[in-house]
Amino acid sequence: MTVAVDRGRVERLTRELLEAIGEDPDRPGLKQTPSRMAELYSEFFSGVGEDAAEPLARTISVTRGPAPDTLPSGAVLLRDIRFRSVCEHHLLPFAGRAHLAYLPGEQVVGLGALVRVVEILASRPQVQERLGEQIADTIAEHLDTRGVLVVLDASHGCVTMRGGRQPEASTLTIAARGDYTDPIARAELIALIGASTAAAAHARQPE
């Protein structure tokens, strides 16, 4: 059951925060900030209390599906899912790309369902390490799979904008279940993900 953000309370607390840092919440540039923050938090934390497994409820049987001859004999790999979340330590954003792979057992699922799992779990106060583990657990526990691999590559505001201020730094985490807990079994997928990441990095380089 989704927990609705208390917008009125967020507005009141935002006003109090502005006052606490010595600002005037009634000056023209800040008058709308409390309501904007309430709207922002409603979006950023929409996954609090939401069931991340719900998108996986509709599956297709590999053996009894409508077109079994088109279903995969190997891994299903979905790369470059854009996500954003909020670090629970400083309430600063972190954002990046998620790469998901699973080795189907009797069931496959629509690719959009995997995206929704990421979106729901990311829309909560998070840390990247736990986010990857939660995504892997949700897929492994609610879909018939022989293996699951989740790779997250993200840039964190608490690293790029405060402290050491390393604007180019990113964090890579890996969560694996089933067959993919064996590094040899997941080597091909890691190579494919790495090729995608390298291509994206090259595309971002200035001419």
PDB file of C-alpha atoms in Angstrom:
ATOM      1  CA  MET A   1       0.000   0.000   0.000  1.00  0.00           C
ATOM      2  CA  THR A   2       1.484   3.319  -1.115  1.00  0.00           C
ATOM      3  CA  VAL A   3       2.042   5.874   1.645  1.00  0.00           C
ATOM      4  CA  ALA A   4       1.009   9.371   0.520  1.00  0.00           C
ATOM      5  CA  VAL A   5       3.447  12.157   1.304  1.00  0.00           C
ATOM      6  CA  ASP A   6       1.979  14.656   3.767  1.00  0.00           C
ATOM      7  CA  ARG A   7       2.348  17.731   1.565  1.00  0.00           C
ATOM      8  CA  GLY A   8       1.075  20.195   4.147  1.00  0.00           C
ATOM      9  CA  ARG A   9       3.605  19.017   6.684  1.00  0.00           C
ATOM     10  CA  VAL A  10       6.429  19.156   4.132  1.00  0.00           C
ATOM     11  CA  GLU A  11       5.487  22.749   3.358  1.00  0.00           C
ATOM     12  CA  ARG A  12       5.511  23.721   7.029  1.00  0.00           C
ATOM     13  CA  LEU A  13       8.831  22.014   7.666  1.00  0.00           C
ATOM     14  CA  THR A  14      10.378  23.623   4.572  1.00  0.00           C
ATOM     15  CA  ARG A  15       9.408  27.057   5.890  1.00  0.00           C
ATOM     16  CA  GLU A  16      10.959  26.161   9.227  1.00  0.00           C
ATOM     17  CA  LEU A  17      14.132  24.933   7.518  1.00  0.00           C
ATOM     18  CA  LEU A  18      14.471  28.173   5.553  1.00  0.00           C
ATOM     19  CA  GLU A  19      14.104  30.133   8.770  1.00  0.00           C
ATOM     20  CA  ALA A  20      16.663  27.862  10.467  1.00  0.00           C
ATOM     21  CA  ILE A  21      19.337  28.751   7.886  1.00  0.00           C
ATOM     22  CA  GLY A  22      18.610  32.468   8.339  1.00  0.00           C
ATOM     23  CA  GLU A  23      16.432  32.981   5.267  1.00  0.00           C
ATOM     24  CA  ASP A  24      13.092  34.729   4.903  1.00  0.00           C
ATOM     25  CA  PRO A  25      10.563  32.205   3.503  1.00  0.00           C
ATOM     26  CA  ASP A  26       8.259  35.088   2.535  1.00  0.00           C
ATOM     27  CA  ARG A  27      10.675  36.857   0.218  1.00  0.00           C
ATOM     28  CA  PRO A  28       9.667  36.666  -3.482  1.00  0.00           C
ATOM     29  CA  GLY A  29      12.231  34.057  -4.518  1.00  0.00           C
ATOM     30  CA  LEU A  30      11.250  31.660  -1.724  1.00  0.00           C
ATOM     31  CA  LYS A  31       7.496  32.141  -1.357  1.00  0.00           C
ATOM     32  CA  GLN A  32       6.682  29.164  -3.580  1.00  0.00           C
ATOM     33  CA  THR A  33       9.545  26.981  -2.364  1.00  0.00           C
ATOM     34  CA  PRO A  34       7.572  25.125   0.343  1.00  0.00           C
ATOM     35  CA  SER A  35       4.877  24.056  -2.134  1.00  0.00           C
ATOM     36  CA  ARG A  36       7.510  23.140  -4.712  1.00  0.00           C
ATOM     37  CA  MET A  37       9.301  21.007  -2.129  1.00  0.00           C
ATOM     38  CA  ALA A  38       6.052  19.241  -1.267  1.00  0.00           C
ATOM     39  CA  GLU A  39       5.498  18.412  -4.927  1.00  0.00           C
ATOM     40  CA  LEU A  40       9.119  17.310  -5.345  1.00  0.00           C
ATOM     41  CA  TYR A  41       9.036  15.019  -2.321  1.00  0.00           C
ATOM     42  CA  SER A  42       5.744  13.503  -3.475  1.00  0.00           C
ATOM     43  CA  GLU A  43       7.501  12.483  -6.682  1.00  0.00           C
ATOM     44  CA  PHE A  44      10.878  11.475  -5.220  1.00  0.00           C
ATOM     45  CA  PHE A  45       9.369   9.316  -2.467  1.00  0.00           C
ATOM     46  CA  SER A  46       6.382   7.860  -4.327  1.00  0.00           C
ATOM     47  CA  GLY A  47       7.791   4.343  -3.855  1.00  0.00           C
ATOM     48  CA  VAL A  48       7.525   4.406  -0.052  1.00  0.00           C
ATOM     49  CA  GLY A  49       5.116   1.631   0.894  1.00  0.00           C
ATOM     50  CA  GLU A  50       4.551   0.548  -2.724  1.00  0.00           C
ATOM     51  CA  ASP A  51       4.880  -3.157  -3.557  1.00  0.00           C
ATOM     52  CA  ALA A  52       7.891  -3.468  -5.861  1.00  0.00           C
ATOM     53  CA  ALA A  53       6.882  -7.029  -6.815  1.00  0.00           C
ATOM     54  CA  GLU A  54       3.488  -6.013  -8.213  1.00  0.00           C
ATOM     55  CA  PRO A  55       4.840  -5.282 -11.749  1.00  0.00           C
ATOM     56  CA  LEU A  56       6.104  -8.884 -11.924  1.00  0.00           C
ATOM     57  CA  ALA A  57       2.665 -10.406 -11.314  1.00  0.00           C
ATOM     58  CA  ARG A  58       1.875 -10.754 -15.034  1.00  0.00           C
ATOM     59  CA  THR A  59       4.228 -13.288 -16.582  1.00  0.00           C
ATOM     60  CA  ILE A  60       4.414 -15.364 -19.742  1.00  0.00           C
ATOM     61  CA  SER A  61       4.989 -19.111 -19.530  1.00  0.00           C
ATOM     62  CA  VAL A  62       7.987 -20.221 -21.566  1.00  0.00           C
ATOM     63  CA  THR A  63       6.439 -23.581 -22.423  1.00  0.00           C
ATOM     64  CA  ARG A  64       2.796 -22.486 -22.732  1.00  0.00           C
ATOM     65  CA  GLY A  65       3.297 -18.931 -23.943  1.00  0.00           C
ATOM     66  CA  PRO A  66       1.686 -17.479 -27.065  1.00  0.00           C
ATOM     67  CA  ALA A  67       4.944 -17.706 -29.037  1.00  0.00           C
ATOM     68  CA  PRO A  68       7.389 -20.039 -27.273  1.00  0.00           C
ATOM     69  CA  ASP A  69       9.651 -20.215 -30.313  1.00  0.00           C
ATOM     70  CA  THR A  70      10.500 -16.529 -29.856  1.00  0.00           C
ATOM     71  CA  LEU A  71      11.385 -16.756 -26.174  1.00  0.00           C
ATOM     72  CA  PRO A  72      15.035 -16.668 -25.045  1.00  0.00           C
ATOM     73  CA  SER A  73      17.180 -19.721 -24.461  1.00  0.00           C
ATOM     74  CA  GLY A  74      19.746 -17.612 -22.590  1.00  0.00           C
ATOM     75  CA  ALA A  75      19.812 -14.568 -20.374  1.00  0.00           C
ATOM     76  CA  VAL A  76      17.549 -11.555 -20.771  1.00  0.00           C
ATOM     77  CA  LEU A  77      19.670  -8.414 -20.343  1.00  0.00           C
ATOM     78  CA  LEU A  78      18.134  -4.950 -20.082  1.00  0.00           C
ATOM     79  CA  ARG A  79      20.800  -2.252 -20.099  1.00  0.00           C
ATOM     80  CA  ASP A  80      20.914   1.465 -19.379  1.00  0.00           C
ATOM     81  CA  ILE A  81      17.765   1.942 -17.310  1.00  0.00           C
ATOM     82  CA  ARG A  82      17.970   5.543 -16.133  1.00  0.00           C
ATOM     83  CA  PHE A  83      17.132   5.955 -12.449  1.00  0.00           C
ATOM     84  CA  ARG A  84      17.348   8.559  -9.737  1.00  0.00           C
ATOM     85  CA  SER A  85      17.045   8.223  -5.997  1.00  0.00           C
ATOM     86  CA  VAL A  86      17.762  10.135  -2.782  1.00  0.00           C
ATOM     87  CA  CYS A  87      20.574   9.168  -0.428  1.00  0.00           C
ATOM     88  CA  GLU A  88      19.169   8.627   3.042  1.00  0.00           C
ATOM     89  CA  HIS A  89      22.324   9.985   4.701  1.00  0.00           C
ATOM     90  CA  HIS A  90      22.133  13.585   3.442  1.00  0.00           C
ATOM     91  CA  LEU A  91      18.890  13.614   1.398  1.00  0.00           C
ATOM     92  CA  LEU A  92      20.935  14.487  -1.667  1.00  0.00           C
ATOM     93  CA  PRO A  93      20.120  12.878  -5.014  1.00  0.00           C
ATOM     94  CA  PHE A  94      22.053  10.154  -6.743  1.00  0.00           C
ATOM     95  CA  ALA A  95      21.380   9.068 -10.297  1.00  0.00           C
ATOM     96  CA  GLY A  96      22.725   6.753 -12.937  1.00  0.00           C
ATOM     97  CA  ARG A  97      22.022   3.621 -14.936  1.00  0.00           C
ATOM     98  CA  ALA A  98      20.790   0.199 -13.896  1.00  0.00           C
ATOM     99  CA  HIS A  99      21.614  -2.941 -15.872  1.00  0.00           C
ATOM    100  CA  LEU A 100      19.452  -5.991 -15.142  1.00  0.00           C
ATOM    101  CA  ALA A 101      19.804  -9.581 -16.318  1.00  0.00           C
ATOM    102  CA  TYR A 102      17.925 -12.730 -15.461  1.00  0.00           C
ATOM    103  CA  LEU A 103      18.116 -16.305 -16.661  1.00  0.00           C
ATOM    104  CA  PRO A 104      14.515 -17.419 -17.237  1.00  0.00           C
ATOM    105  CA  GLY A 105      13.146 -20.568 -15.719  1.00  0.00           C
ATOM    106  CA  GLU A 106       9.515 -21.247 -16.622  1.00  0.00           C
ATOM    107  CA  GLN A 107       8.536 -17.565 -16.773  1.00  0.00           C
ATOM    108  CA  VAL A 108       9.503 -14.392 -18.565  1.00  0.00           C
ATOM    109  CA  VAL A 109       8.114 -10.939 -17.900  1.00  0.00           C
ATOM    110  CA  GLY A 110       7.558  -7.797 -19.947  1.00  0.00           C
ATOM    111  CA  LEU A 111      10.644  -5.573 -19.999  1.00  0.00           C
ATOM    112  CA  GLY A 112       8.639  -2.607 -18.749  1.00  0.00           C
ATOM    113  CA  ALA A 113       7.942  -4.532 -15.545  1.00  0.00           C
ATOM    114  CA  LEU A 114      11.667  -4.641 -14.786  1.00  0.00           C
ATOM    115  CA  VAL A 115      11.884  -0.880 -15.265  1.00  0.00           C
ATOM    116  CA  ARG A 116       9.008  -0.391 -12.819  1.00  0.00           C
ATOM    117  CA  VAL A 117      10.748  -2.515 -10.184  1.00  0.00           C
ATOM    118  CA  VAL A 118      13.753  -0.187 -10.393  1.00  0.00           C
ATOM    119  CA  GLU A 119      11.591   2.949 -10.303  1.00  0.00           C
ATOM    120  CA  ILE A 120       9.576   1.851  -7.271  1.00  0.00           C
ATOM    121  CA  LEU A 121      12.581   0.815  -5.208  1.00  0.00           C
ATOM    122  CA  ALA A 122      14.562   3.926  -6.197  1.00  0.00           C
ATOM    123  CA  SER A 123      11.705   6.244  -5.162  1.00  0.00           C
ATOM    124  CA  ARG A 124      12.513   5.891  -1.481  1.00  0.00           C
ATOM    125  CA  PRO A 125      15.294   7.128   0.800  1.00  0.00           C
ATOM    126  CA  GLN A 126      18.045   4.749  -0.264  1.00  0.00           C
ATOM    127  CA  VAL A 127      21.679   3.760  -0.371  1.00  0.00           C
ATOM    128  CA  GLN A 128      22.938   2.355  -3.653  1.00  0.00           C
ATOM    129  CA  GLU A 129      24.212  -0.905  -2.171  1.00  0.00           C
ATOM    130  CA  ARG A 130      20.804  -1.745  -0.677  1.00  0.00           C
ATOM    131  CA  LEU A 131      18.936  -0.631  -3.783  1.00  0.00           C
ATOM    132  CA  GLY A 132      20.801  -3.155  -5.930  1.00  0.00           C
ATOM    133  CA  GLU A 133      20.197  -5.941  -3.426  1.00  0.00           C
ATOM    134  CA  GLN A 134      16.477  -5.117  -3.203  1.00  0.00           C
ATOM    135  CA  ILE A 135      16.096  -5.157  -6.987  1.00  0.00           C
ATOM    136  CA  ALA A 136      17.864  -8.524  -7.197  1.00  0.00           C
ATOM    137  CA  ASP A 137      15.790 -10.009  -4.357  1.00  0.00           C
ATOM    138  CA  THR A 138      12.505  -8.790  -5.848  1.00  0.00           C
ATOM    139  CA  ILE A 139      13.222 -10.369  -9.238  1.00  0.00           C
ATOM    140  CA  ALA A 140      14.664 -13.589  -7.776  1.00  0.00           C
ATOM    141  CA  GLU A 141      11.800 -14.104  -5.319  1.00  0.00           C
ATOM    142  CA  HIS A 142       8.861 -13.202  -7.560  1.00  0.00           C
ATOM    143  CA  LEU A 143       9.942 -14.505 -10.943  1.00  0.00           C
ATOM    144  CA  ASP A 144      10.962 -18.065 -11.821  1.00  0.00           C
ATOM    145  CA  THR A 145      14.636 -17.477 -12.558  1.00  0.00           C
ATOM    146  CA  ARG A 146      17.826 -19.496 -12.441  1.00  0.00           C
ATOM    147  CA  GLY A 147      19.947 -16.393 -11.924  1.00  0.00           C
ATOM    148  CA  VAL A 148      19.698 -12.618 -11.479  1.00  0.00           C
ATOM    149  CA  LEU A 149      22.327  -9.929 -11.942  1.00  0.00           C
ATOM    150  CA  VAL A 150      21.918  -6.245 -11.074  1.00  0.00           C
ATOM    151  CA  VAL A 151      24.637  -3.695 -11.822  1.00  0.00           C
ATOM    152  CA  LEU A 152      24.149  -0.064 -10.767  1.00  0.00           C
ATOM    153  CA  ASP A 153      26.428   2.759 -11.881  1.00  0.00           C
ATOM    154  CA  ALA A 154      25.545   6.079 -10.247  1.00  0.00           C
ATOM    155  CA  SER A 155      26.856   9.527  -9.411  1.00  0.00           C
ATOM    156  CA  HIS A 156      26.159  10.748  -5.873  1.00  0.00           C
ATOM    157  CA  GLY A 157      25.500  14.322  -4.822  1.00  0.00           C
ATOM    158  CA  CYS A 158      27.192  13.698  -1.478  1.00  0.00           C
ATOM    159  CA  VAL A 159      30.412  12.931  -3.391  1.00  0.00           C
ATOM    160  CA  THR A 160      30.175  15.373  -6.292  1.00  0.00           C
ATOM    161  CA  MET A 161      28.826  18.452  -4.446  1.00  0.00           C
ATOM    162  CA  ARG A 162      30.109  18.217  -0.869  1.00  0.00           C
ATOM    163  CA  GLY A 163      33.078  16.824   1.035  1.00  0.00           C
ATOM    164  CA  GLY A 164      35.789  15.888  -1.460  1.00  0.00           C
ATOM    165  CA  ARG A 165      33.756  17.298  -4.384  1.00  0.00           C
ATOM    166  CA  GLN A 166      34.731  14.778  -7.023  1.00  0.00           C
ATOM    167  CA  PRO A 167      32.474  15.650  -9.980  1.00  0.00           C
ATOM    168  CA  GLU A 168      33.658  12.756 -12.165  1.00  0.00           C
ATOM    169  CA  ALA A 169      33.346  10.028  -9.519  1.00  0.00           C
ATOM    170  CA  SER A 170      30.748   7.297  -9.872  1.00  0.00           C
ATOM    171  CA  THR A 171      29.908   4.247  -7.785  1.00  0.00           C
ATOM    172  CA  LEU A 172      29.479   0.744  -9.229  1.00  0.00           C
ATOM    173  CA  THR A 173      27.682  -2.004  -7.301  1.00  0.00           C
ATOM    174  CA  ILE A 174      26.841  -5.594  -8.220  1.00  0.00           C
ATOM    175  CA  ALA A 175      24.131  -7.836  -6.753  1.00  0.00           C
ATOM    176  CA  ALA A 176      23.848 -11.443  -7.915  1.00  0.00           C
ATOM    177  CA  ARG A 177      21.524 -14.347  -7.203  1.00  0.00           C
ATOM    178  CA  GLY A 178      21.415 -17.996  -8.298  1.00  0.00           C
ATOM    179  CA  ASP A 179      23.709 -18.983 -11.169  1.00  0.00           C
ATOM    180  CA  TYR A 180      25.159 -15.477 -11.386  1.00  0.00           C
ATOM    181  CA  THR A 181      26.754 -15.649  -7.952  1.00  0.00           C
ATOM    182  CA  ASP A 182      29.501 -17.492  -9.874  1.00  0.00           C
ATOM    183  CA  PRO A 183      31.817 -14.830 -11.380  1.00  0.00           C
ATOM    184  CA  ILE A 184      32.570 -17.064 -14.367  1.00  0.00           C
ATOM    185  CA  ALA A 185      28.865 -17.472 -15.160  1.00  0.00           C
ATOM    186  CA  ARG A 186      28.291 -13.718 -15.157  1.00  0.00           C
ATOM    187  CA  ALA A 187      31.497 -12.754 -16.998  1.00  0.00           C
ATOM    188  CA  GLU A 188      29.822 -12.498 -20.422  1.00  0.00           C
ATOM    189  CA  LEU A 189      27.066 -10.251 -19.057  1.00  0.00           C
ATOM    190  CA  ILE A 190      29.573  -8.027 -17.262  1.00  0.00           C
ATOM    191  CA  ALA A 191      31.465  -7.677 -20.544  1.00  0.00           C
ATOM    192  CA  LEU A 192      28.289  -6.705 -22.399  1.00  0.00           C
ATOM    193  CA  ILE A 193      27.368  -4.179 -19.719  1.00  0.00           C
ATOM    194  CA  GLY A 194      30.909  -2.823 -19.754  1.00  0.00           C
ATOM    195  CA  ALA A 195      30.738  -2.303 -23.516  1.00  0.00           C
ATOM    196  CA  SER A 196      27.547  -0.311 -23.065  1.00  0.00           C
ATOM    197  CA  THR A 197      29.069   1.791 -20.273  1.00  0.00           C
ATOM    198  CA  ALA A 198      32.201   2.483 -22.319  1.00  0.00           C
ATOM    199  CA  ALA A 199      30.104   3.575 -25.311  1.00  0.00           C
ATOM    200  CA  ALA A 200      28.046   5.913 -23.134  1.00  0.00           C
ATOM    201  CA  ALA A 201      31.191   7.421 -21.605  1.00  0.00           C
ATOM    202  CA  HIS A 202      32.677   7.951 -25.072  1.00  0.00           C
ATOM    203  CA  ALA A 203      29.495   9.672 -26.224  1.00  0.00           C
ATOM    204  CA  ARG A 204      29.764  12.115 -23.302  1.00  0.00           C
ATOM    205  CA  GLN A 205      33.323  13.133 -24.178  1.00  0.00           C
ATOM    206  CA  PRO A 206      33.645  16.635 -25.685  1.00  0.00           C
ATOM    207  CA  GLU A 207      34.739  16.853 -29.277  1.00  0.00           C
TER     208      GLU A 207
END
